[in-house]
Short mmCIF file of C-alpha atoms in Angstrom, two decimals:
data_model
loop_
_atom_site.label_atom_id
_atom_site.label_comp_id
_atom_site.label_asym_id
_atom_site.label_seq_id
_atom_site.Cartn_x
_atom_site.Cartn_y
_atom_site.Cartn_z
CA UNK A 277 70.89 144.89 1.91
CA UNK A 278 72.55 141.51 2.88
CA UNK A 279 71.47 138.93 6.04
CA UNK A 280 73.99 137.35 8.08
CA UNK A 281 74.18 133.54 8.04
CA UNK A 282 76.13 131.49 10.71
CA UNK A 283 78.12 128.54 10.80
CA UNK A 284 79.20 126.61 13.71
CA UNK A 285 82.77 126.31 13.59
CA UNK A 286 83.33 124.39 17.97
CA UNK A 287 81.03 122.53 20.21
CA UNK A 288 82.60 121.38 23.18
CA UNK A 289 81.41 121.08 26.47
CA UNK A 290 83.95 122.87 28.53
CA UNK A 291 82.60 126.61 28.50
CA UNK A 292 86.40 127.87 29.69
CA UNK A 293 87.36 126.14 25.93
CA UNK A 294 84.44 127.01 24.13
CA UNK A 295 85.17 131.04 25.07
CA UNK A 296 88.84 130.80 24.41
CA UNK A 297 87.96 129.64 20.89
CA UNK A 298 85.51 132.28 20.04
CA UNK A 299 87.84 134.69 21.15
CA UNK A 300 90.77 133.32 18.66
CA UNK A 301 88.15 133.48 16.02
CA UNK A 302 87.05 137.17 17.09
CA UNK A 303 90.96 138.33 16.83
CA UNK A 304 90.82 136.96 12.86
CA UNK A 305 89.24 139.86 12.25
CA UNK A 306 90.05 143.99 12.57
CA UNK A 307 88.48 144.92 16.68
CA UNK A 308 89.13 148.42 15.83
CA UNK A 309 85.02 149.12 16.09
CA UNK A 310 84.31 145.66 18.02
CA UNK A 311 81.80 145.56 20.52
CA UNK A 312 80.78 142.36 23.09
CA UNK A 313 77.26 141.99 24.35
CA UNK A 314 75.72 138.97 26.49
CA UNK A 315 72.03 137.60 26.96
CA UNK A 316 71.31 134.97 29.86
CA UNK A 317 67.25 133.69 30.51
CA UNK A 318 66.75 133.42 33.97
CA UNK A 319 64.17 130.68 35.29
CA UNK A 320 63.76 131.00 38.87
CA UNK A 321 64.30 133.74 41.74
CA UNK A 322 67.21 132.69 42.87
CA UNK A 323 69.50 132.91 39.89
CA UNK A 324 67.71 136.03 38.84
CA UNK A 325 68.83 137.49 42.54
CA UNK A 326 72.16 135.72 41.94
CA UNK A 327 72.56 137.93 38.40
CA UNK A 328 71.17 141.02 39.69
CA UNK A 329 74.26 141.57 41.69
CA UNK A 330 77.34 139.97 39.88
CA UNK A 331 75.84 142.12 37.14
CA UNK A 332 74.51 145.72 38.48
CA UNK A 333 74.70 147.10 35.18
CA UNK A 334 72.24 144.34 33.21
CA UNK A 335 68.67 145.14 32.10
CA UNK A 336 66.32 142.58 32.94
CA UNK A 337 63.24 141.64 30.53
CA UNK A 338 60.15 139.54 29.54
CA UNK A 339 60.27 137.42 26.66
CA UNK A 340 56.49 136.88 26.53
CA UNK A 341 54.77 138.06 23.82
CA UNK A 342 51.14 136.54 25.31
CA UNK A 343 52.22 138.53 28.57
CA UNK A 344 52.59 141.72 25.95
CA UNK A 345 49.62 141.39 23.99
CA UNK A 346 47.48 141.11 27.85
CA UNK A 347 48.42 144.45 29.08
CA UNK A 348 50.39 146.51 26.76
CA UNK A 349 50.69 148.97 29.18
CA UNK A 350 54.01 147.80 30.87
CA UNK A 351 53.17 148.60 34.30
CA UNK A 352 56.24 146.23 35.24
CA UNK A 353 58.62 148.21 33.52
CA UNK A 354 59.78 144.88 32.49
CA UNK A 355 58.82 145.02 28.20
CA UNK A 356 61.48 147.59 28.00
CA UNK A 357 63.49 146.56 30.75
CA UNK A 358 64.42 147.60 34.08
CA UNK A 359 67.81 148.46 35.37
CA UNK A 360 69.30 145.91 37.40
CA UNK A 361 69.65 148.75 40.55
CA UNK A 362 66.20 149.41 40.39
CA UNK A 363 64.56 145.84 39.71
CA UNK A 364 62.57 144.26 42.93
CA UNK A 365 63.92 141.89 44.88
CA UNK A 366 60.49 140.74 46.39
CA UNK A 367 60.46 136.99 45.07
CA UNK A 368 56.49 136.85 44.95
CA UNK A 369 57.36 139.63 41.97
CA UNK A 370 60.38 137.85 40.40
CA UNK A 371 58.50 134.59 40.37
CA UNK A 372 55.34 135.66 38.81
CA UNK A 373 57.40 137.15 36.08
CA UNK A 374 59.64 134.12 35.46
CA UNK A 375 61.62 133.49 33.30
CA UNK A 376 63.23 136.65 32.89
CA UNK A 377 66.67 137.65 30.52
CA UNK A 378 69.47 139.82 31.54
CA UNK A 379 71.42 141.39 29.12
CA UNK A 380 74.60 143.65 28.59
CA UNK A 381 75.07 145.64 25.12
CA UNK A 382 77.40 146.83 23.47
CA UNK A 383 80.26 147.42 25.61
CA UNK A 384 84.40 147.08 24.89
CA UNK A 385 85.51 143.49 24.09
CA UNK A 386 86.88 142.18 26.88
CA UNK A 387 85.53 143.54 29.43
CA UNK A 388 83.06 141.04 30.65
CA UNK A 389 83.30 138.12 28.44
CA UNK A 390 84.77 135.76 31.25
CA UNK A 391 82.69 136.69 34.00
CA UNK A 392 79.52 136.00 32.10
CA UNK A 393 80.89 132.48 31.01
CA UNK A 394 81.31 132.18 34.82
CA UNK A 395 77.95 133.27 35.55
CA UNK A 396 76.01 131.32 33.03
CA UNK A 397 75.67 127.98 34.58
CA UNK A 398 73.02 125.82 33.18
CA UNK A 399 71.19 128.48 31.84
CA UNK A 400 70.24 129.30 27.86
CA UNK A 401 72.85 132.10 27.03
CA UNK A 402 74.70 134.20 24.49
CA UNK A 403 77.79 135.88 23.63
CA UNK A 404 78.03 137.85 20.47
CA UNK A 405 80.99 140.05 19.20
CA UNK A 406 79.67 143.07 16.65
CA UNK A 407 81.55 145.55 14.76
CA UNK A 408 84.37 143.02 13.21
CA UNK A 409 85.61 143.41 9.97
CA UNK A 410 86.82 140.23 7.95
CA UNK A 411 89.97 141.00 5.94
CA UNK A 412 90.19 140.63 2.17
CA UNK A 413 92.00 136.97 0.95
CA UNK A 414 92.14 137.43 -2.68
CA UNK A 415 94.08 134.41 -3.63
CA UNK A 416 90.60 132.50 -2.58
CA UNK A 417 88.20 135.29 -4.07
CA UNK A 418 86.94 136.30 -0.64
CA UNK A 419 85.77 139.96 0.37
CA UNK A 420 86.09 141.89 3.20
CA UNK A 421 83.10 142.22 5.18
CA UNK A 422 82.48 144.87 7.98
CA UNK A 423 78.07 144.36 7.94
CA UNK A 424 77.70 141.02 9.01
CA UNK A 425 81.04 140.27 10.62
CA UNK A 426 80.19 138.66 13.98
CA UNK A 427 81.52 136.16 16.30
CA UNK A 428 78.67 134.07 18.68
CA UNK A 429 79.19 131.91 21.77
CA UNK A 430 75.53 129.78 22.87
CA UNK A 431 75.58 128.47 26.33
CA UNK A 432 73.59 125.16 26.68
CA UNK A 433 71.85 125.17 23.42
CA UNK A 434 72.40 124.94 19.32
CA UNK A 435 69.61 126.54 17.56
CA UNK A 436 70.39 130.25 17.33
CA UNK A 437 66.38 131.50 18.64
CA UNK A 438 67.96 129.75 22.11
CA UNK A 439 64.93 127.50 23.10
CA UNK A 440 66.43 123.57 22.60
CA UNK A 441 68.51 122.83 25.49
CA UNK A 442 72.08 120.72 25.16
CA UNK A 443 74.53 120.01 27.08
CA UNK A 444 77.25 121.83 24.93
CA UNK A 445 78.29 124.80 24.11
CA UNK A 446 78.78 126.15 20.47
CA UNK A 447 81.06 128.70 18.44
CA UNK A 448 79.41 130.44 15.47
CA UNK A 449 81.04 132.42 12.53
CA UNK A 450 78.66 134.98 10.86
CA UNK A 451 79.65 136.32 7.61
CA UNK A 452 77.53 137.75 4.93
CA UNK A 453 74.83 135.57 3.37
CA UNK A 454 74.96 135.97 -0.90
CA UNK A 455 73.61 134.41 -4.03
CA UNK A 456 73.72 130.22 -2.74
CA UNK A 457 76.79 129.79 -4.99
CA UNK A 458 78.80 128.06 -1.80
CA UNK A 459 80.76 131.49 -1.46
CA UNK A 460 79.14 131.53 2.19
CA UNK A 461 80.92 128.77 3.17
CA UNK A 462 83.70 129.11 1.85
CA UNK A 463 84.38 131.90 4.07
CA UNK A 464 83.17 130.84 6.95
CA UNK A 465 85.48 127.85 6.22
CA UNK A 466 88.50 130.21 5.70
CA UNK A 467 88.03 131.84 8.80
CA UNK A 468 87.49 129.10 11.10
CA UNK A 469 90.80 127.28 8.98
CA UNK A 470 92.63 130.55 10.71
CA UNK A 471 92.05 129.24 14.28
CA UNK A 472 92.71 125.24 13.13
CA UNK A 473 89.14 125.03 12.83
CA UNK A 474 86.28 123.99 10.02
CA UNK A 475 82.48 124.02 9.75
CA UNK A 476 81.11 121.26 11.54
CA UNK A 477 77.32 121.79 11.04
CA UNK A 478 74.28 123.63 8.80
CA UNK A 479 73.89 127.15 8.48
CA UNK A 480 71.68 128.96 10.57
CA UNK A 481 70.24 131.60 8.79
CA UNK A 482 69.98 135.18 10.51
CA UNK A 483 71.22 135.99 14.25
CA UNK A 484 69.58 135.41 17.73
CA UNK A 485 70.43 138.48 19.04
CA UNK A 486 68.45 140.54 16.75
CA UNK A 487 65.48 138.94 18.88
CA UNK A 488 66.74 138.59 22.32
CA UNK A 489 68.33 141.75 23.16
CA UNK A 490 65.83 144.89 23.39
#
């Protein structure tokens, strides 16, 4: 078993740029099995209203574990997550539940990327890019790598778990985290090198999505 580990590669604070440079780093690697999915939190009605229809096909969701552990029973639907077709529209609902995330999985690269850097406005939010493969670069005594091959976009924040706001916008490189003998970096420094790029920050060890997304 490996863990991913993530280096920021671009900060800017034009989101247009920010996406255009994931996207260079995402085409580094084999698509054949790639896969884009987005994450936005939600803190008040009206951008939850505004989401719910540029986005009929999210799933809306609590993030609050206290809420969990109070009534484990779900009644809300909103543990799991609801459907954006069938979540309420009442605000005295929406509000009491606030904030609330709205996410999209899995679907074909390209296919929503720009809208939901459109959509995300000041709000904490994620792209991610799965299912990449690396390619080999012998001459520098780097692998392939299919596992942890990812490509992330944060909207308005640095830390991966998404809960310290900036005003900037930040490009991560995921490749597979090994022994601490600097080979970590020195891919992640290859690839972003690819896109006329480098590392411009710590690690971050492990991914936000594997928390965020249901």
């Amino acid at each position: 078993m490996s863990n991913p580990i993530a280096y920021p590669i671009f900060r800017t604070t034009d989101p247009v740029l920010a996406l255009r440079v994931a996207r260079q780093l995402v085409a580094v690697g084999d698509r054949q099995y790639a896969e884009v999915s987005v994450d936005v939190e939600l803190c008040t009605v009206p951008e939850v209203l505004r989401i719910r229809e540029a986005l009929p096909d999210a799933w809306f969701r609590k993030e609050d574990v206290e809420d969990w552990a109070r009534d484990p029973s779900d009644p809300t639907g909103l543990h799991g997550g609801v459907h954006a077709p069938e979540l309420s529209n009442d605000p005295d609902f929406l509000s009491s539940h606030l904030p609330l995330w709205a996410s999209m999985e899995y679907l074909p690269v390209g296919s929503v990327e720009e809208e939901f850097a459109a959509l995300v406005g000041p709000n904490f939010g994620e792209i991610w890019w799965s299912g990449l493969i690396w390619p080999d670069v012998p001459d520098r005594d780097i692998h392939g790598e299919a596992n942890n091959a990812r490509v992330s976009l944060l909207f308005n924040c640095r830390p991966q778990d998404l809960d310290q706001r900036s005003g900037d916008h930040t490009v991560l490189v995921h490749v597979r985290r090994r022994n601490r003998d600097g080979s970590e970096e020195r891919h992640a420094s290859w690839l972003a090198e690819q896109i006329g790029q480098s590392v411009i920050g710590d690690p971050l060890i492990g991914s936000s999505q594997s928390g965020s997304i249901t």
